[in-house]
Amino acid sequence: MGHMVTGRVLVAPSILGCDQGSLASESRRLQDAGADMIHLDVMDGVFVPVLTVGSGVAGAVARAVEIPVDAHLMVQNPDGLVDAFAEAGCSCITVHAEVAVHLDRLLRRIREAGCMAGVAVNPATPVDFLRWVAPAVDLMLIMTVNPGYGGQEHLAHLHGKVSMARELLDSFGGGEALVAVDGGVNDENAEQLVRAGADVLVSGSFVTGAADPAEAIGRLR
Ligand code: DX5
Ligand code: ZN
């Protein structure tokens, strides 16, 4: 149901490609350019080869904007980070299905911490892996690149996963979960992704690399 109900696709710029010393002001700029959410890529150098930012930066970003901040935790052990990112002011915490032995418990803990429970799946991970946690999911993040870097080629063959995610959440979910897509999203694939069922378009380099981010966000919408 997602955007069919709200009628409006949400654009969540990823700030991975922004000046890492100015993430708060860059986030504010993106909010002023029309972003609906800020997508903060948190990488631990283990789950993915790159090391980025922690909950301290998440708090600086959350304090700088009024729009929701989604912390995309590309980390091997997200359990220990939930409270810190919730207290930092993140509205959504998204963990990877591939790292959680007790995914159902982890998602419920994120909700108990007051955040939307997000779960991400890498290209190789079937959406059906999430069937039995669907009632505990508020946002399902379909990766259309292999995580760890911005500016990578969009894996278009994965569009089918977007539709499967929508169907799975509608059949097994508890309510109004959102389907988000992350990786190489731009104005050439946005329409197909939305038609496939995407409610949230995460976009990094297409938006933050644009001369005019407002125009880029408008093009996505
Ligand atoms: C990749 C991150 C993505 C990335 C998107 O591991 O999770 O959010 O920053 O950047 P683009 O849109 O440039 O692929
Ligand atoms: Zn991301």
Short mmCIF file of C-alpha atoms and ligand atoms in Angstrom, two decimals:
data_model
loop_
_atom_site.label_atom_id
_atom_site.label_comp_id
_atom_site.label_asym_id
_atom_site.label_seq_id
_atom_site.Cartn_x
_atom_site.Cartn_y
_atom_site.Cartn_z
CA MET A 1 0.00 0.00 0.00
CA GLY A 2 2.81 2.35 0.91
CA HIS A 3 2.86 5.30 -1.45
CA MET A 4 -0.49 4.17 -2.92
CA VAL A 5 -2.02 5.43 0.32
CA THR A 6 0.11 8.53 0.88
CA GLY A 7 0.35 9.07 -2.88
CA ARG A 8 3.77 10.60 -2.47
CA VAL A 9 7.11 8.92 -2.96
CA LEU A 10 9.61 9.84 -0.24
CA VAL A 11 13.13 10.88 -1.24
CA ALA A 12 15.85 10.09 1.32
CA PRO A 13 19.24 11.46 0.24
CA SER A 14 22.21 9.45 1.50
CA ILE A 15 24.89 11.80 2.87
CA LEU A 16 27.75 9.31 2.42
CA GLY A 17 29.12 11.41 -0.43
CA CYS A 18 28.87 14.74 1.38
CA ASP A 19 31.75 16.58 3.04
CA GLN A 20 32.25 14.34 6.10
CA GLY A 21 33.24 17.35 8.19
CA SER A 22 29.98 19.17 7.51
CA LEU A 23 27.30 16.50 7.68
CA ALA A 24 25.00 18.57 9.89
CA SER A 25 24.96 21.61 7.61
CA GLU A 26 24.88 19.43 4.49
CA SER A 27 21.81 17.62 5.90
CA ARG A 28 20.13 20.95 6.57
CA ARG A 29 20.86 22.01 2.99
CA LEU A 30 19.25 18.77 1.71
CA GLN A 31 16.22 19.33 3.91
CA ASP A 32 15.87 22.83 2.47
CA ALA A 33 16.19 21.26 -1.01
CA GLY A 34 13.10 19.16 -0.33
CA ALA A 35 14.42 15.89 1.14
CA ASP A 36 11.81 13.89 3.06
CA MET A 37 14.33 11.96 5.16
CA ILE A 38 18.10 11.86 5.68
CA HIS A 39 19.74 8.48 5.08
CA LEU A 40 22.84 8.07 7.25
CA ASP A 41 25.16 5.24 6.25
CA VAL A 42 26.87 3.79 9.32
CA MET A 43 29.69 1.40 8.41
CA ASP A 44 31.94 -0.48 10.85
CA GLY A 45 34.75 -1.59 8.50
CA VAL A 46 33.83 -5.23 9.22
CA PHE A 47 30.41 -5.90 7.69
CA VAL A 48 31.61 -3.63 4.86
CA PRO A 49 35.26 -2.62 4.26
CA VAL A 50 34.68 1.06 5.00
CA LEU A 51 34.46 2.82 8.40
CA THR A 52 32.21 5.89 8.57
CA VAL A 53 30.42 7.58 11.48
CA GLY A 54 28.93 6.76 14.89
CA SER A 55 25.97 7.84 17.00
CA GLY A 56 27.67 11.12 17.87
CA VAL A 57 27.47 12.26 14.25
CA ALA A 58 23.96 10.81 14.01
CA GLY A 59 22.97 13.10 16.88
CA ALA A 60 24.53 16.15 15.21
CA VAL A 61 22.63 15.38 12.00
CA ALA A 62 19.34 14.72 13.82
CA ARG A 63 19.64 18.00 15.72
CA ALA A 64 20.30 19.90 12.48
CA VAL A 65 17.09 18.86 10.68
CA GLU A 66 13.38 18.48 11.36
CA ILE A 67 12.93 15.59 8.91
CA PRO A 68 13.44 11.96 10.02
CA VAL A 69 16.95 10.47 10.05
CA ASP A 70 17.25 6.79 9.08
CA ALA A 71 20.45 5.17 10.36
CA HIS A 72 21.42 2.41 7.92
CA LEU A 73 23.60 0.21 10.13
CA MET A 74 26.00 -1.72 7.93
CA VAL A 75 27.61 -3.22 11.00
CA GLN A 76 28.37 -6.74 12.20
CA ASN A 77 26.87 -6.24 15.65
CA PRO A 78 23.94 -3.80 15.60
CA ASP A 79 22.45 -4.97 18.93
CA GLY A 80 24.85 -2.89 20.96
CA LEU A 81 24.17 0.26 18.91
CA VAL A 82 20.37 0.46 18.99
CA ASP A 83 20.04 2.52 22.18
CA ALA A 84 22.80 4.96 21.20
CA PHE A 85 21.25 5.72 17.79
CA ALA A 86 17.77 5.94 19.27
CA GLU A 87 18.99 8.39 21.93
CA ALA A 88 20.83 10.31 19.20
CA GLY A 89 17.40 11.08 17.73
CA CYS A 90 17.21 8.73 14.73
CA SER A 91 13.59 8.07 13.68
CA CYS A 92 14.42 4.79 11.97
CA ILE A 93 17.18 2.26 12.58
CA THR A 94 17.80 -0.15 9.71
CA VAL A 95 19.80 -3.33 10.35
CA HIS A 96 20.97 -5.97 7.89
CA ALA A 97 19.12 -9.29 7.87
CA GLU A 98 22.43 -11.03 7.18
CA VAL A 99 24.01 -10.26 10.58
CA ALA A 100 21.20 -10.95 13.02
CA VAL A 101 20.89 -14.44 14.46
CA HIS A 102 17.87 -13.16 16.43
CA LEU A 103 16.45 -10.75 13.86
CA ASP A 104 12.90 -10.79 15.25
CA ARG A 105 14.11 -9.85 18.73
CA LEU A 106 16.39 -7.13 17.32
CA LEU A 107 13.60 -5.50 15.30
CA ARG A 108 11.29 -5.52 18.35
CA ARG A 109 14.10 -3.96 20.42
CA ILE A 110 14.41 -1.13 17.88
CA ARG A 111 10.69 -0.45 18.21
CA GLU A 112 10.93 -0.58 22.02
CA ALA A 113 13.68 2.06 21.76
CA GLY A 114 11.10 4.29 20.05
CA CYS A 115 12.33 3.99 16.46
CA MET A 116 10.89 2.56 13.26
CA ALA A 117 12.37 -0.93 12.72
CA GLY A 118 14.12 -1.17 9.36
CA VAL A 119 15.67 -4.28 7.82
CA ALA A 120 17.96 -4.28 4.77
CA VAL A 121 18.72 -7.15 2.40
CA ASN A 122 21.88 -7.41 0.29
CA PRO A 123 21.51 -8.38 -3.39
CA ALA A 124 21.96 -12.12 -2.69
CA THR A 125 19.49 -12.29 0.19
CA PRO A 126 15.95 -13.38 -0.76
CA VAL A 127 13.07 -11.19 0.41
CA ASP A 128 11.37 -14.39 1.62
CA PHE A 129 14.01 -14.61 4.34
CA LEU A 130 11.98 -11.83 6.01
CA ARG A 131 8.61 -13.54 5.77
CA TRP A 132 8.33 -14.48 9.44
CA VAL A 133 9.57 -11.13 10.80
CA ALA A 134 7.27 -9.10 8.53
CA PRO A 135 4.98 -8.11 11.46
CA ALA A 136 8.01 -6.53 13.18
CA VAL A 137 9.13 -4.52 10.12
CA ASP A 138 8.35 -0.82 9.55
CA LEU A 139 10.74 -0.35 6.62
CA MET A 140 12.30 -2.91 4.28
CA LEU A 141 15.43 -1.66 2.52
CA ILE A 142 16.19 -3.40 -0.78
CA MET A 143 19.89 -2.89 -1.63
CA THR A 144 20.40 -2.41 -5.37
CA VAL A 145 24.19 -2.27 -4.96
CA ASN A 146 26.62 -4.26 -2.84
CA PRO A 147 26.88 -2.13 0.29
CA GLY A 148 29.98 -0.18 1.31
CA TYR A 149 30.29 2.57 -1.29
CA GLY A 150 28.35 5.31 -3.02
CA GLY A 151 28.37 5.94 -6.76
CA GLN A 152 28.12 2.28 -7.80
CA GLU A 153 26.18 0.85 -10.74
CA HIS A 154 22.48 0.19 -10.04
CA LEU A 155 21.69 -3.56 -10.19
CA ALA A 156 18.47 -3.27 -12.19
CA HIS A 157 17.79 -7.03 -12.24
CA LEU A 158 16.81 -6.68 -8.56
CA HIS A 159 13.67 -4.66 -9.29
CA GLY A 160 11.64 -7.86 -8.88
CA LYS A 161 12.64 -7.88 -5.20
CA VAL A 162 10.86 -4.55 -4.72
CA SER A 163 7.54 -6.04 -5.82
CA MET A 164 8.15 -9.17 -3.75
CA ALA A 165 8.85 -7.01 -0.71
CA ARG A 166 5.59 -5.12 -1.20
CA GLU A 167 3.63 -8.36 -1.60
CA LEU A 168 5.29 -9.96 1.43
CA LEU A 169 4.60 -6.96 3.67
CA ASP A 170 1.01 -6.70 2.45
CA SER A 171 0.41 -10.43 3.08
CA PHE A 172 2.45 -11.03 6.23
CA GLY A 173 3.18 -7.62 7.65
CA GLY A 174 1.37 -5.99 10.55
CA GLY A 175 0.50 -2.68 8.99
CA GLU A 176 1.83 0.16 6.89
CA ALA A 177 5.47 -0.89 6.34
CA LEU A 178 7.48 1.07 3.76
CA VAL A 179 9.55 -0.42 0.95
CA ALA A 180 12.77 1.52 0.35
CA VAL A 181 15.42 1.08 -2.35
CA ASP A 182 19.09 1.97 -1.86
CA GLY A 183 21.90 2.00 -4.38
CA GLY A 184 22.43 3.75 -7.70
CA VAL A 185 18.93 5.26 -7.62
CA ASN A 186 18.58 8.09 -10.14
CA ASP A 187 16.13 9.73 -12.52
CA GLU A 188 16.49 6.86 -15.03
CA ASN A 189 15.34 4.07 -12.71
CA ALA A 190 13.16 5.93 -10.18
CA GLU A 191 9.90 5.52 -12.11
CA GLN A 192 10.40 1.77 -12.60
CA LEU A 193 11.21 1.38 -8.90
CA VAL A 194 8.09 3.26 -7.84
CA ARG A 195 5.95 1.23 -10.25
CA ALA A 196 7.51 -1.92 -8.70
CA GLY A 197 6.28 -0.74 -5.27
CA ALA A 198 9.00 1.49 -3.79
CA ASP A 199 7.73 4.03 -1.25
CA VAL A 200 11.14 5.51 -0.37
CA LEU A 201 13.96 6.27 -2.81
CA VAL A 202 17.36 6.46 -1.11
CA SER A 203 19.68 8.36 -3.40
CA GLY A 204 23.28 9.35 -2.76
CA SER A 205 25.49 10.52 -5.58
CA PHE A 206 22.60 11.44 -7.91
CA VAL A 207 21.38 14.02 -5.37
CA THR A 208 24.48 15.05 -3.41
CA GLY A 209 26.61 15.15 -6.57
CA ALA A 210 24.11 17.36 -8.38
CA ALA A 211 24.76 21.05 -8.99
CA ASP A 212 21.19 21.64 -7.85
CA PRO A 213 20.04 19.02 -5.30
CA ALA A 214 16.51 20.48 -5.23
CA GLU A 215 16.18 19.92 -8.97
CA ALA A 216 17.60 16.38 -8.62
CA ILE A 217 15.13 15.57 -5.82
CA GLY A 218 12.31 17.00 -7.93
CA ARG A 219 13.36 14.81 -10.87
CA LEU A 220 13.28 11.72 -8.67
CA ARG A 221 9.78 12.58 -7.49
C1 DX5 B 1 25.81 1.92 0.18
C2 DX5 B 1 24.87 2.81 0.98
C3 DX5 B 1 23.99 3.63 0.08
C4 DX5 B 1 24.77 4.60 -0.79
C5 DX5 B 1 23.88 5.14 -1.88
O1 DX5 B 1 26.40 0.98 1.04
O2 DX5 B 1 24.05 2.02 1.82
O3 DX5 B 1 23.05 4.35 0.89
O4 DX5 B 1 25.27 5.67 0.01
O5 DX5 B 1 24.68 5.96 -2.72
P1 DX5 B 1 24.40 5.93 -4.32
O6 DX5 B 1 22.99 6.44 -4.50
O7 DX5 B 1 25.44 6.85 -4.89
O8 DX5 B 1 24.53 4.50 -4.76
ZN ZN B 2 22.43 3.13 2.74
#
